Amino acid sequence: MPSRYLALIFGGARYFISSAGKKLYETMDKSVKDGGNQVEYEDEDPQILELYERECALNGVQSRMRELVRGRQPATV
């Protein structure tokens, strides 16, 4: 299964650079609904998936994200 997260942060779990960094680390894999920073697939703007699929197609790659994001149908243009 492909990776689902891309976490970019300066510092780490052991040595936090700031209290804001510590809070970000503690909430980065929690849903926004639960007070975290992660937008779940079902809550994300549908245009994001459409943009991703277009970019994949432009690069000769077939996206299989709709297998993971159940219930989302391709946009009709």
Backbone as CSV, one residue per row, in Angstrom:
resi,resn,N_x,N_y,N_z,CA_x,CA_y,CA_z,C_x,C_y,C_z
1,MET,0.853,-1.178,0.000,0.000,0.000,0.000,0.895,1.237,0.000
2,PRO,0.540,2.243,-0.784,1.370,3.450,-0.840,1.293,4.237,0.461
3,SER,2.272,5.042,0.668,2.292,5.897,1.849,1.152,6.904,1.771
4,ARG,0.603,7.249,2.891,-0.540,8.140,2.906,-0.193,9.531,3.423
5,TYR,0.921,9.675,4.102,1.238,10.939,4.753,2.559,11.501,4.265
6,LEU,2.645,12.800,4.245,3.900,13.489,4.016,3.990,14.540,5.107
7,ALA,4.818,14.281,6.090,4.938,15.187,7.225,6.237,15.965,7.102
8,LEU,6.113,17.267,7.023,7.289,18.128,6.921,7.373,18.981,8.187
9,ILE,8.440,18.807,8.938,8.608,19.558,10.179,10.093,19.622,10.516
10,PHE,10.512,20.731,11.058,11.890,20.900,11.479,11.992,20.460,12.933
11,GLY,12.929,19.617,13.242,13.049,19.064,14.589,12.559,17.628,14.556
12,GLY,12.142,17.137,15.677,11.691,15.761,15.711,10.930,15.448,16.969
13,ALA,10.573,14.192,17.118,9.784,13.756,18.264,10.579,13.855,19.555
14,ARG,11.890,13.733,19.454,12.712,13.767,20.649,13.179,15.175,21.017
15,TYR,13.513,15.951,20.001,14.043,17.305,20.231,13.181,18.322,19.497
16,PHE,12.223,18.871,20.200,11.336,19.860,19.595,12.033,21.213,19.564
17,ILE,11.823,21.930,18.498,12.409,23.253,18.346,11.565,24.293,19.080
18,SER,10.259,24.079,19.132,9.374,25.036,19.801,8.159,24.305,20.354
19,SER,7.422,24.995,21.195,6.193,24.396,21.721,5.166,24.222,20.607
20,ALA,5.203,25.124,19.613,4.293,24.986,18.472,4.637,23.711,17.697
21,GLY,5.927,23.419,17.546,6.351,22.201,16.867,5.901,20.968,17.613
22,LYS,5.951,21.025,18.930,5.501,19.891,19.736,4.002,19.662,19.545
23,LYS,3.226,20.745,19.560,1.774,20.614,19.368,1.473,20.067,17.973
24,LEU,2.189,20.550,16.961,1.995,20.058,15.600,2.289,18.565,15.528
25,TYR,3.367,18.147,16.163,3.738,16.732,16.156,2.653,15.886,16.830
26,GLU,2.108,16.381,17.913,1.107,15.619,18.662,-0.231,15.520,17.935
27,THR,-0.496,16.452,17.013,-1.806,16.473,16.342,-1.733,16.174,14.847
28,MET,-0.538,15.878,14.312,-0.418,15.755,12.861,-1.163,14.563,12.276
29,ASP,-1.371,13.511,13.016,-2.091,12.371,12.449,-3.486,12.206,13.047
30,LYS,-4.008,13.272,13.637,-5.380,13.294,14.146,-6.258,14.027,13.142
31,SER,-7.452,13.540,12.974,-8.405,14.193,12.084,-8.696,15.613,12.558
32,VAL,-8.974,16.492,11.613,-9.367,17.864,11.937,-10.601,17.834,12.835
33,LYS,-11.473,16.870,12.599,-12.689,16.737,13.417,-12.369,16.466,14.885
34,ASP,-11.198,15.855,15.130,-10.783,15.517,16.492,-9.773,16.515,17.051
35,GLY,-9.633,17.678,16.387,-8.716,18.698,16.871,-7.309,18.597,16.307
36,GLY,-7.110,17.746,15.316,-5.793,17.581,14.717,-5.624,18.399,13.452
37,ASN,-4.620,18.024,12.664,-4.282,18.763,11.446,-4.513,17.970,10.170
38,GLN,-4.946,16.737,10.277,-5.078,15.879,9.102,-6.487,15.955,8.526
39,VAL,-6.564,16.221,7.225,-7.846,16.221,6.535,-8.043,14.825,5.957
40,GLU,-9.072,14.146,6.391,-9.341,12.795,5.907,-9.867,12.858,4.475
41,TYR,-9.675,11.771,3.731,-10.090,11.738,2.332,-11.551,12.141,2.156
42,GLU,-12.411,11.622,2.998,-13.834,11.910,2.830,-14.179,13.368,3.113
43,ASP,-13.291,14.089,3.803,-13.530,15.490,4.135,-12.806,16.456,3.196
44,GLU,-11.930,15.949,2.345,-11.135,16.833,1.496,-11.957,17.332,0.314
45,ASP,-11.592,18.485,-0.182,-12.241,19.080,-1.341,-12.094,18.127,-2.524
46,PRO,-13.187,17.748,-3.193,-13.111,16.809,-4.307,-12.176,17.269,-5.431
47,GLN,-11.956,18.561,-5.551,-11.071,19.079,-6.595,-9.626,18.621,-6.395
48,ILE,-9.239,18.304,-5.181,-7.877,17.853,-4.917,-7.633,16.509,-5.596
49,LEU,-8.566,15.586,-5.445,-8.425,14.276,-6.089,-8.452,14.421,-7.609
50,GLU,-9.309,15.284,-8.120,-9.381,15.502,-9.563,-8.071,16.073,-10.097
51,LEU,-7.486,17.019,-9.384,-6.200,17.594,-9.778,-5.111,16.520,-9.764
52,TYR,-5.105,15.709,-8.732,-4.129,14.626,-8.618,-4.243,13.661,-9.796
53,GLU,-5.475,13.290,-10.137,-5.683,12.369,-11.246,-5.246,12.971,-12.581
54,ARG,-5.519,14.256,-12.779,-5.077,14.920,-14.016,-3.562,14.932,-14.110
55,GLU,-2.894,15.252,-13.007,-1.431,15.297,-12.994,-0.845,13.902,-13.228
56,CYS,-1.464,12.897,-12.653,-1.000,11.520,-12.903,-1.114,11.199,-14.384
57,ALA,-2.269,11.515,-14.978,-2.496,11.217,-16.396,-1.487,11.943,-17.282
58,LEU,-1.177,13.184,-16.952,-0.193,13.950,-17.733,1.189,13.303,-17.687
59,ASN,1.446,12.545,-16.641,2.751,11.897,-16.470,2.706,10.403,-16.783
60,GLY,1.624,9.969,-17.418,1.524,8.585,-17.851,1.302,7.577,-16.736
61,VAL,0.726,8.034,-15.646,0.478,7.158,-14.495,-1.028,7.085,-14.265
62,GLN,-1.525,5.899,-13.986,-2.944,5.753,-13.692,-3.150,5.764,-12.182
63,SER,-3.948,6.705,-11.724,-4.255,6.808,-10.302,-5.211,5.699,-9.889
64,ARG,-4.968,5.137,-8.716,-5.900,4.148,-8.151,-6.483,4.650,-6.837
65,MET,-6.455,5.968,-6.651,-6.935,6.545,-5.399,-8.419,6.292,-5.161
66,ARG,-9.194,6.210,-6.209,-10.640,6.003,-6.009,-10.937,4.657,-5.376
67,GLU,-9.983,3.729,-5.464,-10.141,2.454,-4.759,-10.085,2.680,-3.245
68,LEU,-9.322,3.681,-2.820,-9.198,3.993,-1.396,-10.272,4.956,-0.920
69,VAL,-10.690,5.841,-1.814,-11.684,6.851,-1.462,-13.028,6.383,-1.980
70,ARG,-13.658,5.553,-1.210,-14.915,4.937,-1.623,-16.012,5.984,-1.811
71,GLY,-16.836,5.755,-2.786,-17.993,6.615,-2.992,-17.730,7.827,-3.852
72,ARG,-16.494,8.137,-4.161,-16.203,9.295,-5.010,-16.221,8.861,-6.465
73,GLN,-17.027,9.519,-7.237,-17.107,9.237,-8.662,-16.310,10.296,-9.423
74,PRO,-15.761,9.928,-10.558,-15.053,10.928,-11.352,-15.971,12.079,-11.725
75,ALA,-15.407,13.269,-11.773,-16.180,14.451,-12.150,-16.541,14.377,-13.625
76,THR,-17.705,14.843,-13.962,-18.096,14.900,-15.368,-17.809,16.311,-15.859
77,VAL,-17.070,16.376,-16.936,-16.677,17.692,-17.465,-17.342,17.920,-18.789
